[in-house]
Amino acid sequence: MKFILILASIIYLSLSNIYCLAKEAKQDESILKVGLIVPLSGKHQEIGKSVLNSIRLALSKINDDQIEIFPKDNYSNPEKTLFAARQLEKEGIQIVIGPIFHQNLIYLEEVQNLTFLSLSNKTKIIPKNVITIGVNANSQISAIVNFIKKENLNKTIVLVPKSNFEDELRNALVKSKYEFMNIYSYDVEPIKLTSQIKQITAYNERTKKLEKIIEFVEKGIEILEKEEELKNLKKKYTLGEINFDSVVIANFGENLKSVTNSFSFSDVTAQDVKFITLNQWFDETLLKESSTNQIYFPSINLTNYSKFRETYFKSYNKYPPQISILSYDILGLIYYIKKVQGDNLVKNIFNKKISYIGEVGEFSFEDKIVTHKLDIYQVFDNQFLKIN
């Protein structure tokens, strides 16, 4: 009898342990585990830490203890990125935010059990298990084309710099299926750039036309009604219209300003054509540059972006890099898919068309292609004016 009681106790304890382990496993399965691969050391550590901080802000807003973040430092190095990915794979994680930079994606296809949502905005040469969620060239060109159509512009030229992202931009231009008047590759070296802009704007021909008209007036061949008209002619640099009504300059920062300044030197300003450029992340130096006054660009929602920056500042006493807002939205997107569309998170990301409204505005992805619905802004009167 005693033996039977002991045996019963052992069986009871064994079953209790199995039940507890099963219960723990079930609870563990309900936890949303998200990996994070960013540089937390080295020259890009400030960007990596800002991404981590932004995810912490997103966690605070979501306020659900069933989410866990597993951060790994990749030192912004492809080999160490692969090592970090394999560590996350061993920990049973399926979805990873990161890496940030395109060059760190090259080995990730070796880790087939993981899906990566990278902050890169490049769409070329991407491993099969990676979705790049940055504001890519396709989204920007799409917004620009919609703006061009809305403004009834039909003579648009595009200037693409000779650089490592030229192919990506040209692919986006082709994908838009819009017939631009002309697409030029230009040299960013200042002297060569100025020479090219003069050719594009027919600067020499317009200068000669002005000189000839002034000469004819002074010789009496041409008659002007008022003497002031001759004085006004002599104040000009060129005469005659240019053959395009808008120009898309695919560049940023100081390189963008070099191009707009070259147009000014060629006597072409915002009074003559509409200047359009790519997403500038509300670069405030554009407000101080006369040649970029009235320029248009596509971007995420400024109101939301400003609120996010202020929230981040209140928490960390510094303003974040622009890319941080993307990581904030990525975690919200992952949580949304998990809660609304079921447990098979990876399958839902890859096989379903998903639309999501985050702090950057509305974006969607289908077949691993992310499309951001961007607004158009104009640099005008020392502010960024949203164009309806």
XYZ file of N, CA and C in Angstrom, residues 32 62 95 115 117 131 133 329-356 363-365:
114
model
N 5.453 38.030 -27.989
C 5.989 38.473 -29.274
C 7.461 38.818 -29.086
N 2.729 51.196 -26.773
C 1.926 49.982 -26.951
C 1.455 49.438 -25.602
N 11.384 37.236 -36.240
C 11.296 38.559 -36.888
C 12.332 39.494 -36.271
N 13.193 36.649 -40.582
C 12.729 37.686 -41.505
C 13.207 39.023 -40.965
N 13.310 43.223 -41.172
C 12.734 44.482 -41.633
C 13.819 45.538 -41.484
N 12.993 42.701 -46.026
C 12.152 43.775 -46.556
C 12.788 45.092 -46.116
N 12.362 48.885 -45.432
C 11.171 49.666 -45.111
C 11.429 51.169 -45.121
N 7.826 53.135 -36.014
C 6.670 52.618 -36.749
C 6.765 51.125 -37.034
N 7.989 50.619 -37.234
C 8.138 49.203 -37.553
C 7.620 48.331 -36.418
N 7.963 48.687 -35.183
C 7.487 47.887 -34.055
C 5.961 47.942 -33.974
N 5.389 49.116 -34.212
C 3.931 49.231 -34.232
C 3.314 48.361 -35.303
N 3.957 48.297 -36.456
C 3.471 47.468 -37.556
C 3.513 45.986 -37.180
N 4.626 45.549 -36.621
C 4.758 44.139 -36.215
C 3.682 43.775 -35.192
N 3.484 44.636 -34.226
C 2.477 44.394 -33.190
C 1.074 44.333 -33.800
N 0.805 45.230 -34.749
C -0.500 45.274 -35.424
C -0.762 43.969 -36.182
N 0.223 43.495 -36.919
C 0.053 42.258 -37.694
C -0.179 41.077 -36.764
N 0.584 41.027 -35.683
C 0.471 39.929 -34.717
C -0.923 39.900 -34.080
N -1.431 41.072 -33.699
C -2.707 41.139 -32.998
C -3.913 40.984 -33.918
N -3.825 41.578 -35.089
C -4.996 41.649 -35.976
C -5.054 40.497 -36.974
N -3.902 40.069 -37.453
C -3.909 39.112 -38.557
C -3.391 37.728 -38.184
N -3.237 37.448 -36.915
C -2.931 36.082 -36.517
C -1.494 35.827 -36.138
N -1.256 34.570 -35.757
C 0.032 34.191 -35.197
C 1.130 34.007 -36.245
N 0.747 33.640 -37.461
C 1.778 33.378 -38.471
C 2.307 34.704 -39.019
N 3.128 35.338 -38.212
C 3.591 36.699 -38.491
C 4.360 36.791 -39.799
N 5.315 35.893 -39.995
C 6.167 35.933 -41.186
C 5.336 35.721 -42.453
N 4.435 34.740 -42.419
C 3.600 34.464 -43.588
C 2.738 35.667 -43.938
N 2.191 36.319 -42.928
C 1.337 37.488 -43.179
C 2.128 38.648 -43.779
N 3.361 38.819 -43.332
C 4.187 39.904 -43.866
C 4.513 39.678 -45.334
N 4.832 38.436 -45.687
C 5.295 38.164 -47.045
C 4.178 37.907 -48.046
N 3.065 37.363 -47.597
C 2.047 36.902 -48.538
C 0.788 37.747 -48.599
N 0.690 38.757 -47.750
C -0.510 39.580 -47.758
C -0.168 41.040 -48.014
N -1.093 41.719 -48.650
C -0.929 43.158 -48.817
C -1.383 43.838 -47.530
N -0.484 44.609 -46.930
C -0.765 45.222 -45.641
C -0.630 46.733 -45.751
N -1.614 47.447 -45.242
C -1.546 48.907 -45.151
C -1.527 49.287 -43.686
N -0.767 50.316 -43.372
C -0.604 50.706 -41.977
C -0.413 52.217 -41.918
N 1.650 53.774 -45.102
C 2.525 52.994 -45.967
C 1.979 51.576 -46.080
N 2.361 50.909 -47.137
C 1.886 49.547 -47.378
C 2.997 48.754 -48.028
N 2.891 47.425 -47.947
C 3.827 46.623 -48.710
C 3.178 45.357 -49.204
